[in-house]
Amino acid sequence: MRIGLIGTGRIGSFHAAALSRHPEAGSLLLADADPARAARLADRLGATAAPSVEQVFTWGVDAVVVTCATDAHAEMVVRAVRAGLPVFCEKPVAPDLDRTLAVLREVTAAGGLLQVGFMRRFDAGYRTARELVRSGALGRLHTVRTTTADPAPPSAAYLATSGGLYRDCLVHDFDMIRWVTGHEVAEVYAAGSDAGPAQFRETGDVDTAAAVLTLDDGTLATCTGSRINGAGYDVRMELAGELDQVSAGLDDRTPIASTEPHGPPSASKPWTGFLERFGPAYEAELAAFVHLVRGEGANPCDGREALAALRVAEACERSRRERRRVRLEELPDLPVL
C-alpha cells in the first residue's frame, strides 16, 4: 500500500513517523506547501518527497492522509474522494459548519471513504470509560464533567485560523460525550472569557470557556477549557452514575494537586502537550485507517460523526455570542441520504 501524506508540520511529521513504522502501510509519499520541509522529513523516514502537493494525486497512491493547514483540509479531502481515494483528515474537515456540510456532500456524492481524526476514541482510558457506561456498571448516568486545558496559548497567527476554543479544542470533549455516553446533545448554554492575553481579544476568541450541555436523555454535562494552564496539559472526563463514578485522564501525570493534608502531591512530570499525552491513541487511529483502506474494519469516525461534534461546538459559539440557550435543532445538519 502506498500512502500520500499532505502536510509535514508537527502533526503531519508525527503521523508520517507512525505510518513509517506500520508493517502494513508500505511506502510513503510526502508533500507539503514547503517542498524542502517534506524532503527533510522524507530523508529521516526513508520515504519519498513529492515536489508539490499535485504529485500526490498524479503519482499513484492508494490512500491520502491530510495533515496540512486547516484552511486547506476541505480542498484536499474533496480532491481525494473525487479521485476515488480513501482519505484520513485531521479535524476539522473545514473551518466552519457550512463548508463542512459542503465537503460531506461531496464525499457522499462520490461514494468516498473519509475517516476524521478524533484520537481520543483510541485512548485506553476513554475506551474503558465507554465500556463501563455502556455495560451499565455506573448505573444511570446523571452527570458528565470534562476539561481540556493547554499549558500555554498558541500564536496569534494560529488563533486567527483555529476556529476558536469551542471548535478547535472542546470539540474533542463534545465528541467524547457523544461517543462514551451513546447520547446526543439536545441543547447548550455557553460562556467565555477573553481576560487573558490581548491576542484572544484581537482575534475575537476566548482563552477560557465553559458550557452546560443537556443530553437527549436528560443527563447533564459540564465542559470547561482553557488555553493557559501553567500546571501542564490537562484533559479529563468524569462520569458519575447512580452506582459508581469514574474518571478518564486521571493518573500520576495529571497536572493537579490536592490541598488536603493527605492528598496526592503535584505531578512530578506533568503532561506537556497533546502529542505526548495521546501519542499511542494517534498511532492507533492511523493503524485503524490502514485497516479500513484494506477493507479489514469499520470506519471508527466518519464524516457524520465529526459533523455531530462540530454542531455542538457551533451551538456553543452561538450561545456564547448571543448569550442564550441554543438547541441543536436550530443548526443545519446533513439530510438523511
mmCIF file of N, CA, C and O in Angstrom, residues 146-238:
data_model
loop_
_atom_site.group_PDB
_atom_site.id
_atom_site.type_symbol
_atom_site.label_atom_id
_atom_site.label_comp_id
_atom_site.label_asym_id
_atom_site.label_seq_id
_atom_site.Cartn_x
_atom_site.Cartn_y
_atom_site.Cartn_z
ATOM 1 N N THR A 146 -16.124 17.389 31.841
ATOM 2 C CA THR A 146 -14.916 17.287 31.031
ATOM 3 C C THR A 146 -14.101 18.572 31.143
ATOM 4 O O THR A 146 -14.646 19.643 31.425
ATOM 5 N N THR A 147 -12.806 18.441 30.916
ATOM 6 C CA THR A 147 -11.945 19.621 30.839
ATOM 7 C C THR A 147 -10.845 19.374 29.822
ATOM 8 O O THR A 147 -10.350 18.257 29.675
ATOM 9 N N THR A 148 -10.500 20.408 29.091
ATOM 10 C CA THR A 148 -9.344 20.404 28.194
ATOM 11 C C THR A 148 -8.600 21.708 28.425
ATOM 12 O O THR A 148 -9.160 22.786 28.218
ATOM 13 N N ALA A 149 -7.353 21.605 28.869
ATOM 14 C CA ALA A 149 -6.575 22.800 29.202
ATOM 15 C C ALA A 149 -5.161 22.673 28.661
ATOM 16 O O ALA A 149 -4.453 21.707 28.971
ATOM 17 N N ASP A 150 -4.776 23.630 27.836
ATOM 18 C CA ASP A 150 -3.420 23.669 27.286
ATOM 19 C C ASP A 150 -2.503 24.439 28.233
ATOM 20 O O ASP A 150 -2.931 25.412 28.867
ATOM 21 N N PRO A 151 -1.228 24.062 28.307
ATOM 22 C CA PRO A 151 -0.317 24.749 29.231
ATOM 23 C C PRO A 151 0.054 26.167 28.821
ATOM 24 O O PRO A 151 0.354 27.006 29.665
ATOM 25 N N ALA A 152 0.022 26.457 27.520
ATOM 26 C CA ALA A 152 0.406 27.791 27.040
ATOM 27 C C ALA A 152 -0.383 28.114 25.788
ATOM 28 O O ALA A 152 -0.728 27.217 25.010
ATOM 29 N N PRO A 153 -0.685 29.374 25.559
ATOM 30 C CA PRO A 153 -1.512 29.745 24.404
ATOM 31 C C PRO A 153 -0.762 29.589 23.095
ATOM 32 O O PRO A 153 0.463 29.723 23.044
ATOM 33 N N PRO A 154 -1.487 29.311 22.009
ATOM 34 C CA PRO A 154 -0.860 29.258 20.691
ATOM 35 C C PRO A 154 -0.563 30.657 20.188
ATOM 36 O O PRO A 154 -0.947 31.661 20.818
ATOM 37 N N SER A 155 0.071 30.735 19.047
ATOM 38 C CA SER A 155 0.414 32.036 18.474
ATOM 39 C C SER A 155 -0.837 32.749 17.977
ATOM 40 O O SER A 155 -1.877 32.127 17.713
ATOM 41 N N ALA A 156 -0.717 34.061 17.809
ATOM 42 C CA ALA A 156 -1.832 34.845 17.273
ATOM 43 C C ALA A 156 -2.176 34.388 15.866
ATOM 44 O O ALA A 156 -3.353 34.363 15.474
ATOM 45 N N ALA A 157 -1.164 34.008 15.077
ATOM 46 C CA ALA A 157 -1.410 33.540 13.718
ATOM 47 C C ALA A 157 -2.247 32.267 13.734
ATOM 48 O O ALA A 157 -3.152 32.095 12.902
ATOM 49 N N TYR A 158 -1.961 31.374 14.667
ATOM 50 C CA TYR A 158 -2.745 30.144 14.766
ATOM 51 C C TYR A 158 -4.175 30.455 15.197
ATOM 52 O O TYR A 158 -5.134 29.925 14.632
ATOM 53 N N LEU A 159 -4.321 31.319 16.185
ATOM 54 C CA LEU A 159 -5.653 31.649 16.681
ATOM 55 C C LEU A 159 -6.539 32.223 15.580
ATOM 56 O O LEU A 159 -7.741 31.946 15.531
ATOM 57 N N ALA A 160 -5.950 32.993 14.704
ATOM 58 C CA ALA A 160 -6.727 33.661 13.669
ATOM 59 C C ALA A 160 -7.429 32.683 12.732
ATOM 60 O O ALA A 160 -8.465 33.002 12.149
ATOM 61 N N THR A 161 -6.896 31.455 12.601
ATOM 62 C CA THR A 161 -7.487 30.471 11.693
ATOM 63 C C THR A 161 -7.961 29.210 12.419
ATOM 64 O O THR A 161 -8.368 28.245 11.782
ATOM 65 N N SER A 162 -7.930 29.207 13.753
ATOM 66 C CA SER A 162 -8.229 27.991 14.522
ATOM 67 C C SER A 162 -9.708 27.663 14.584
ATOM 68 O O SER A 162 -10.089 26.521 14.823
ATOM 69 N N GLY A 163 -10.563 28.676 14.416
ATOM 70 C CA GLY A 163 -11.999 28.462 14.573
ATOM 71 C C GLY A 163 -12.505 28.760 15.970
ATOM 72 O O GLY A 163 -13.711 28.740 16.212
ATOM 73 N N GLY A 164 -11.585 29.035 16.894
ATOM 74 C CA GLY A 164 -11.998 29.372 18.250
ATOM 75 C C GLY A 164 -11.918 28.187 19.197
ATOM 76 O O GLY A 164 -11.811 27.030 18.789
ATOM 77 N N LEU A 165 -11.980 28.481 20.489
ATOM 78 C CA LEU A 165 -11.759 27.480 21.527
ATOM 79 C C LEU A 165 -12.755 26.327 21.461
ATOM 80 O O LEU A 165 -12.399 25.168 21.652
ATOM 81 N N TYR A 166 -14.017 26.609 21.182
ATOM 82 C CA TYR A 166 -15.013 25.530 21.127
ATOM 83 C C TYR A 166 -14.759 24.601 19.945
ATOM 84 O O TYR A 166 -14.811 23.372 20.084
ATOM 85 N N ARG A 167 -14.497 25.164 18.771
ATOM 86 C CA ARG A 167 -14.319 24.340 17.571
ATOM 87 C C ARG A 167 -12.957 23.651 17.535
ATOM 88 O O ARG A 167 -12.822 22.545 17.017
ATOM 89 N N ASP A 168 -11.945 24.304 18.090
ATOM 90 C CA ASP A 168 -10.583 23.796 17.989
ATOM 91 C C ASP A 168 -10.243 22.813 19.102
ATOM 92 O O ASP A 168 -9.615 21.783 18.840
ATOM 93 N N CYS A 169 -10.636 23.113 20.323
ATOM 94 C CA CYS A 169 -10.268 22.279 21.473
ATOM 95 C C CYS A 169 -11.434 21.478 22.041
ATOM 96 O O CYS A 169 -11.395 20.254 22.099
ATOM 97 N N LEU A 170 -12.474 22.181 22.474
ATOM 98 C CA LEU A 170 -13.563 21.499 23.158
ATOM 99 C C LEU A 170 -14.372 20.589 22.246
ATOM 100 O O LEU A 170 -15.150 19.762 22.735
ATOM 101 N N VAL A 171 -14.193 20.691 20.939
ATOM 102 C CA VAL A 171 -14.871 19.774 20.031
ATOM 103 C C VAL A 171 -14.496 18.327 20.354
ATOM 104 O O VAL A 171 -15.306 17.399 20.176
ATOM 105 N N HIS A 172 -13.275 18.101 20.867
ATOM 106 C CA HIS A 172 -12.880 16.757 21.289
ATOM 107 C C HIS A 172 -13.726 16.290 22.476
ATOM 108 O O HIS A 172 -14.116 15.117 22.551
ATOM 109 N N ASP A 173 -13.988 17.194 23.418
ATOM 110 C CA ASP A 173 -14.835 16.845 24.561
ATOM 111 C C ASP A 173 -16.252 16.525 24.098
ATOM 112 O O ASP A 173 -16.879 15.573 24.587
ATOM 113 N N PHE A 174 -16.751 17.311 23.157
ATOM 114 C CA PHE A 174 -18.102 17.075 22.648
ATOM 115 C C PHE A 174 -18.175 15.715 21.950
ATOM 116 O O PHE A 174 -19.168 14.994 22.084
ATOM 117 N N ASP A 175 -17.131 15.370 21.205
ATOM 118 C CA ASP A 175 -17.099 14.061 20.562
ATOM 119 C C ASP A 175 -17.094 12.952 21.601
ATOM 120 O O ASP A 175 -17.799 11.946 21.458
ATOM 121 N N MET A 176 -16.312 13.133 22.669
ATOM 122 C CA MET A 176 -16.245 12.099 23.700
ATOM 123 C C MET A 176 -17.567 11.954 24.451
ATOM 124 O O MET A 176 -17.963 10.843 24.813
ATOM 125 N N ILE A 177 -18.253 13.044 24.691
ATOM 126 C CA ILE A 177 -19.540 12.949 25.381
ATOM 127 C C ILE A 177 -20.500 12.088 24.572
ATOM 128 O O ILE A 177 -21.178 11.201 25.111
ATOM 129 N N ARG A 178 -20.565 12.310 23.274
ATOM 130 C CA ARG A 178 -21.437 11.508 22.420
ATOM 131 C C ARG A 178 -20.956 10.059 22.360
ATOM 132 O O ARG A 178 -21.748 9.126 22.476
ATOM 133 N N TRP A 179 -19.654 9.868 22.148
ATOM 134 C CA TRP A 179 -19.101 8.539 21.915
ATOM 135 C C TRP A 179 -19.154 7.672 23.175
ATOM 136 O O TRP A 179 -19.451 6.478 23.105
ATOM 137 N N VAL A 180 -18.869 8.262 24.314
ATOM 138 C CA VAL A 180 -18.862 7.497 25.562
ATOM 139 C C VAL A 180 -20.280 7.195 26.036
ATOM 140 O O VAL A 180 -20.596 6.071 26.429
ATOM 141 N N THR A 181 -21.152 8.197 26.009
ATOM 142 C CA THR A 181 -22.492 8.008 26.570
ATOM 143 C C THR A 181 -23.470 7.342 25.613
ATOM 144 O O THR A 181 -24.443 6.726 26.043
ATOM 145 N N GLY A 182 -23.248 7.509 24.306
ATOM 146 C CA GLY A 182 -24.198 6.989 23.333
ATOM 147 C C GLY A 182 -25.419 7.871 23.162
ATOM 148 O O GLY A 182 -26.403 7.452 22.552
ATOM 149 N N HIS A 183 -25.362 9.103 23.662
ATOM 150 C CA HIS A 183 -26.496 10.023 23.566
ATOM 151 C C HIS A 183 -26.090 11.307 22.844
ATOM 152 O O HIS A 183 -24.919 11.690 22.837
ATOM 153 N N GLU A 184 -27.082 11.955 22.268
ATOM 154 C CA GLU A 184 -26.855 13.203 21.550
ATOM 155 C C GLU A 184 -27.064 14.396 22.474
ATOM 156 O O GLU A 184 -27.820 14.329 23.452
ATOM 157 N N VAL A 185 -26.389 15.490 22.139
ATOM 158 C CA VAL A 185 -26.586 16.750 22.862
ATOM 159 C C VAL A 185 -27.844 17.421 22.315
ATOM 160 O O VAL A 185 -27.990 17.589 21.104
ATOM 161 N N ALA A 186 -28.741 17.804 23.223
ATOM 162 C CA ALA A 186 -30.000 18.426 22.806
ATOM 163 C C ALA A 186 -29.920 19.945 22.847
ATOM 164 O O ALA A 186 -30.459 20.621 21.967
ATOM 165 N N GLU A 187 -29.268 20.495 23.881
ATOM 166 C CA GLU A 187 -29.154 21.952 23.971
ATOM 167 C C GLU A 187 -27.917 22.329 24.775
ATOM 168 O O GLU A 187 -27.372 21.520 25.531
ATOM 169 N N VAL A 188 -27.454 23.569 24.579
ATOM 170 C CA VAL A 188 -26.243 24.040 25.251
ATOM 171 C C VAL A 188 -26.453 25.454 25.779
ATOM 172 O O VAL A 188 -27.292 26.213 25.278
ATOM 173 N N TYR A 189 -25.681 25.779 26.804
ATOM 174 C CA TYR A 189 -25.555 27.170 27.249
ATOM 175 C C TYR A 189 -24.085 27.387 27.546
ATOM 176 O O TYR A 189 -23.495 26.658 28.350
ATOM 177 N N ALA A 190 -23.466 28.359 26.883
ATOM 178 C CA ALA A 190 -22.021 28.516 26.959
ATOM 179 C C ALA A 190 -21.615 29.952 27.250
ATOM 180 O O ALA A 190 -22.325 30.903 26.921
ATOM 181 N N ALA A 191 -20.455 30.082 27.871
ATOM 182 C CA ALA A 191 -19.879 31.396 28.162
ATOM 183 C C ALA A 191 -18.371 31.311 27.971
ATOM 184 O O ALA A 191 -17.781 30.226 28.030
ATOM 185 N N GLY A 192 -17.751 32.466 27.742
ATOM 186 C CA GLY A 192 -16.307 32.502 27.559
ATOM 187 C C GLY A 192 -15.718 33.789 28.087
ATOM 188 O O GLY A 192 -16.421 34.794 28.252
ATOM 189 N N SER A 193 -14.423 33.747 28.351
ATOM 190 C CA SER A 193 -13.718 34.922 28.852
ATOM 191 C C SER A 193 -12.477 35.180 28.008
ATOM 192 O O SER A 193 -11.738 34.252 27.688
ATOM 193 N N ASP A 194 -12.262 36.457 27.663
ATOM 194 C CA ASP A 194 -11.048 36.847 26.931
ATOM 195 C C ASP A 194 -10.181 37.760 27.792
ATOM 196 O O ASP A 194 -9.495 38.639 27.288
ATOM 197 N N ALA A 195 -10.209 37.521 29.102
ATOM 198 C CA ALA A 195 -9.485 38.393 30.036
ATOM 199 C C ALA A 195 -7.987 38.144 30.057
ATOM 200 O O ALA A 195 -7.245 38.858 30.734
ATOM 201 N N GLY A 196 -7.524 37.141 29.319
ATOM 202 C CA GLY A 196 -6.103 36.823 29.285
ATOM 203 C C GLY A 196 -5.336 37.684 28.299
ATOM 204 O O GLY A 196 -5.647 38.865 28.104
ATOM 205 N N PRO A 197 -4.351 37.091 27.607
ATOM 206 C CA PRO A 197 -3.519 37.857 26.668
ATOM 207 C C PRO A 197 -4.346 38.549 25.585
ATOM 208 O O PRO A 197 -5.399 38.063 25.164
ATOM 209 N N ALA A 198 -3.840 39.687 25.111
ATOM 210 C CA ALA A 198 -4.575 40.513 24.153
ATOM 211 C C ALA A 198 -4.852 39.802 22.838
ATOM 212 O O ALA A 198 -5.822 40.130 22.150
ATOM 213 N N GLN A 199 -4.033 38.823 22.476
ATOM 214 C CA GLN A 199 -4.209 38.152 21.182
ATOM 215 C C GLN A 199 -5.575 37.482 21.066
ATOM 216 O O GLN A 199 -6.098 37.329 19.960
ATOM 217 N N PHE A 200 -6.176 37.095 22.175
ATOM 218 C CA PHE A 200 -7.506 36.482 22.114
ATOM 219 C C PHE A 200 -8.561 37.524 21.756
ATOM 220 O O PHE A 200 -9.432 37.284 20.922
ATOM 221 N N ARG A 201 -8.484 38.669 22.381
ATOM 222 C CA ARG A 201 -9.432 39.740 22.051
ATOM 223 C C ARG A 201 -9.237 40.211 20.623
ATOM 224 O O ARG A 201 -10.211 40.505 19.909
ATOM 225 N N GLU A 202 -7.996 40.280 20.186
ATOM 226 C CA GLU A 202 -7.701 40.773 18.836
ATOM 227 C C GLU A 202 -8.222 39.836 17.750
ATOM 228 O O GLU A 202 -8.518 40.283 16.638
ATOM 229 N N THR A 203 -8.333 38.543 18.063
ATOM 230 C CA THR A 203 -8.819 37.581 17.075
ATOM 231 C C THR A 203 -10.275 37.198 17.317
ATOM 232 O O THR A 203 -10.815 36.323 16.616
ATOM 233 N N GLY A 204 -10.924 37.833 18.288
ATOM 234 C CA GLY A 204 -12.320 37.534 18.566
ATOM 235 C C GLY A 204 -12.536 36.192 19.245
ATOM 236 O O GLY A 204 -13.645 35.638 19.207
ATOM 237 N N ASP A 205 -11.499 35.658 19.863
ATOM 238 C CA ASP A 205 -11.567 34.354 20.520
ATOM 239 C C ASP A 205 -11.592 34.550 22.041
ATOM 240 O O ASP A 205 -11.504 35.675 22.538
ATOM 241 N N VAL A 206 -11.720 33.449 22.769
ATOM 242 C CA VAL A 206 -11.662 33.473 24.233
ATOM 243 C C VAL A 206 -10.549 32.538 24.682
ATOM 244 O O VAL A 206 -10.208 31.574 23.994
ATOM 245 N N ASP A 207 -9.966 32.833 25.835
ATOM 246 C CA ASP A 207 -8.909 31.967 26.357
ATOM 247 C C ASP A 207 -9.437 30.955 27.363
ATOM 248 O O ASP A 207 -8.765 29.989 27.699
ATOM 249 N N THR A 208 -10.651 31.189 27.848
ATOM 250 C CA THR A 208 -11.283 30.293 28.816
ATOM 251 C C THR A 208 -12.754 30.157 28.461
ATOM 252 O O THR A 208 -13.394 31.149 28.089
ATOM 253 N N ALA A 209 -13.279 28.943 28.578
ATOM 254 C CA ALA A 209 -14.669 28.725 28.193
ATOM 255 C C ALA A 209 -15.330 27.697 29.098
ATOM 256 O O ALA A 209 -14.658 26.843 29.692
ATOM 257 N N ALA A 210 -16.635 27.788 29.187
ATOM 258 C CA ALA A 210 -17.426 26.810 29.934
ATOM 259 C C ALA A 210 -18.751 26.617 29.216
ATOM 260 O O ALA A 210 -19.269 27.540 28.580
ATOM 261 N N ALA A 211 -19.290 25.420 29.336
ATOM 262 C CA ALA A 211 -20.581 25.132 28.694
ATOM 263 C C ALA A 211 -21.324 24.093 29.523
ATOM 264 O O ALA A 211 -20.717 23.177 30.088
ATOM 265 N N VAL A 212 -22.626 24.252 29.576
ATOM 266 C CA VAL A 212 -23.509 23.249 30.170
ATOM 267 C C VAL A 212 -24.302 22.622 29.035
ATOM 268 O O VAL A 212 -24.964 23.330 28.273
ATOM 269 N N LEU A 213 -24.223 21.317 28.919
ATOM 270 C CA LEU A 213 -24.902 20.582 27.862
ATOM 271 C C LEU A 213 -25.980 19.695 28.474
ATOM 272 O O LEU A 213 -25.747 19.044 29.499
ATOM 273 N N THR A 214 -27.130 19.669 27.860
ATOM 274 C CA THR A 214 -28.186 18.733 28.246
ATOM 275 C C THR A 214 -28.302 17.682 27.160
ATOM 276 O O THR A 214 -28.504 18.008 25.986
ATOM 277 N N LEU A 215 -28.152 16.410 27.537
ATOM 278 C CA LEU A 215 -28.238 15.336 26.567
ATOM 279 C C LEU A 215 -29.689 14.935 26.347
ATOM 280 O O LEU A 215 -30.580 15.333 27.108
ATOM 281 N N ASP A 216 -29.922 14.143 25.328
ATOM 282 C CA ASP A 216 -31.300 13.820 24.958
ATOM 283 C C ASP A 216 -32.015 12.922 25.966
ATOM 284 O O ASP A 216 -33.237 12.751 25.892
ATOM 285 N N ASP A 217 -31.266 12.358 26.939
ATOM 286 C CA ASP A 217 -31.902 11.562 27.988
ATOM 287 C C ASP A 217 -31.955 12.304 29.314
ATOM 288 O O ASP A 217 -32.311 11.730 30.348
ATOM 289 N N GLY A 218 -31.582 13.590 29.296
ATOM 290 C CA GLY A 218 -31.621 14.397 30.499
ATOM 291 C C GLY A 218 -30.316 14.469 31.268
ATOM 292 O O GLY A 218 -30.199 15.249 32.230
ATOM 293 N N THR A 219 -29.305 13.676 30.884
ATOM 294 C CA THR A 219 -28.003 13.759 31.537
ATOM 295 C C THR A 219 -27.415 15.154 31.346
ATOM 296 O O THR A 219 -27.503 15.726 30.258
ATOM 297 N N LEU A 220 -26.799 15.684 32.396
ATOM 298 C CA LEU A 220 -26.151 16.995 32.320
ATOM 299 C C LEU A 220 -24.647 16.823 32.170
ATOM 300 O O LEU A 220 -24.043 15.965 32.818
ATOM 301 N N ALA A 221 -24.048 17.644 31.328
ATOM 302 C CA ALA A 221 -22.603 17.627 31.134
ATOM 303 C C ALA A 221 -22.071 19.043 31.249
ATOM 304 O O ALA A 221 -22.674 19.985 30.725
ATOM 305 N N THR A 222 -20.963 19.198 31.947
ATOM 306 C CA THR A 222 -20.284 20.485 32.017
ATOM 307 C C THR A 222 -18.923 20.333 31.349
ATOM 308 O O THR A 222 -18.211 19.355 31.577
ATOM 309 N N CYS A 223 -18.580 21.298 30.509
ATOM 310 C CA CYS A 223 -17.316 21.270 29.777
ATOM 311 C C CYS A 223 -16.583 22.580 30.030
ATOM 312 O O CYS A 223 -17.156 23.655 29.845
ATOM 313 N N THR A 224 -15.332 22.482 30.450
ATOM 314 C CA THR A 224 -14.522 23.679 30.641
ATOM 315 C C THR A 224 -13.238 23.550 29.833
ATOM 316 O O THR A 224 -12.742 22.441 29.602
ATOM 317 N N GLY A 225 -12.721 24.683 29.398
ATOM 318 C CA GLY A 225 -11.494 24.669 28.623
ATOM 319 C C GLY A 225 -10.688 25.926 28.855
ATOM 320 O O GLY A 225 -11.245 26.984 29.167
ATOM 321 N N SER A 226 -9.381 25.807 28.709
ATOM 322 C CA SER A 226 -8.505 26.963 28.860
ATOM 323 C C SER A 226 -7.285 26.810 27.969
ATOM 324 O O SER A 226 -6.790 25.697 27.756
ATOM 325 N N ARG A 227 -6.808 27.933 27.455
ATOM 326 C CA ARG A 227 -5.584 27.943 26.661
ATOM 327 C C ARG A 227 -4.355 28.205 27.542
ATOM 328 O O ARG A 227 -3.232 28.131 27.044
ATOM 329 N N ILE A 228 -4.571 28.524 28.817
ATOM 330 C CA ILE A 228 -3.445 28.946 29.661
ATOM 331 C C ILE A 228 -3.533 28.224 31.002
ATOM 332 O O ILE A 228 -4.103 28.722 31.973
ATOM 333 N N ASN A 229 -2.947 27.036 31.067
ATOM 334 C CA ASN A 229 -2.969 26.228 32.283
ATOM 335 C C ASN A 229 -1.520 25.890 32.638
ATOM 336 O O ASN A 229 -0.987 24.866 32.222
ATOM 337 N N GLY A 230 -0.902 26.794 33.384
ATOM 338 C CA GLY A 230 0.526 26.701 33.633
ATOM 339 C C GLY A 230 0.986 25.420 34.293
ATOM 340 O O GLY A 230 2.163 25.048 34.185
ATOM 341 N N ALA A 231 0.090 24.702 34.949
ATOM 342 C CA ALA A 231 0.482 23.461 35.618
ATOM 343 C C ALA A 231 0.810 22.354 34.627
ATOM 344 O O ALA A 231 1.548 21.415 34.949
ATOM 345 N N GLY A 232 0.261 22.441 33.404
ATOM 346 C CA GLY A 232 0.525 21.410 32.409
ATOM 347 C C GLY A 232 -0.694 21.136 31.553
ATOM 348 O O GLY A 232 -1.719 21.808 31.670
ATOM 349 N N TYR A 233 -0.587 20.136 30.701
ATOM 350 C CA TYR A 233 -1.672 19.753 29.797
ATOM 351 C C TYR A 233 -2.647 18.862 30.558
ATOM 352 O O TYR A 233 -2.278 17.792 31.052
ATOM 353 N N ASP A 234 -3.884 19.297 30.642
ATOM 354 C CA ASP A 234 -4.873 18.613 31.477
ATOM 355 C C ASP A 234 -6.115 18.291 30.658
ATOM 356 O O ASP A 234 -6.838 19.186 30.226
ATOM 357 N N VAL A 235 -6.341 17.002 30.414
ATOM 358 C CA VAL A 235 -7.534 16.543 29.701
ATOM 359 C C VAL A 235 -8.151 15.421 30.515
ATOM 360 O O VAL A 235 -7.527 14.376 30.722
ATOM 361 N N ARG A 236 -9.380 15.626 30.985
ATOM 362 C CA ARG A 236 -10.047 14.629 31.824
ATOM 363 C C ARG A 236 -11.534 14.547 31.483
ATOM 364 O O ARG A 236 -12.109 15.492 30.960
ATOM 365 N N MET A 237 -12.102 13.403 31.838
ATOM 366 C CA MET A 237 -13.544 13.207 31.722
ATOM 367 C C MET A 237 -14.003 12.428 32.946
ATOM 368 O O MET A 237 -13.481 11.349 33.238
ATOM 369 N N GLU A 238 -14.955 12.993 33.676
ATOM 370 C CA GLU A 238 -15.525 12.328 34.841
ATOM 371 C C GLU A 238 -16.966 11.945 34.533
ATOM 372 O O GLU A 238 -17.722 12.753 33.973
#
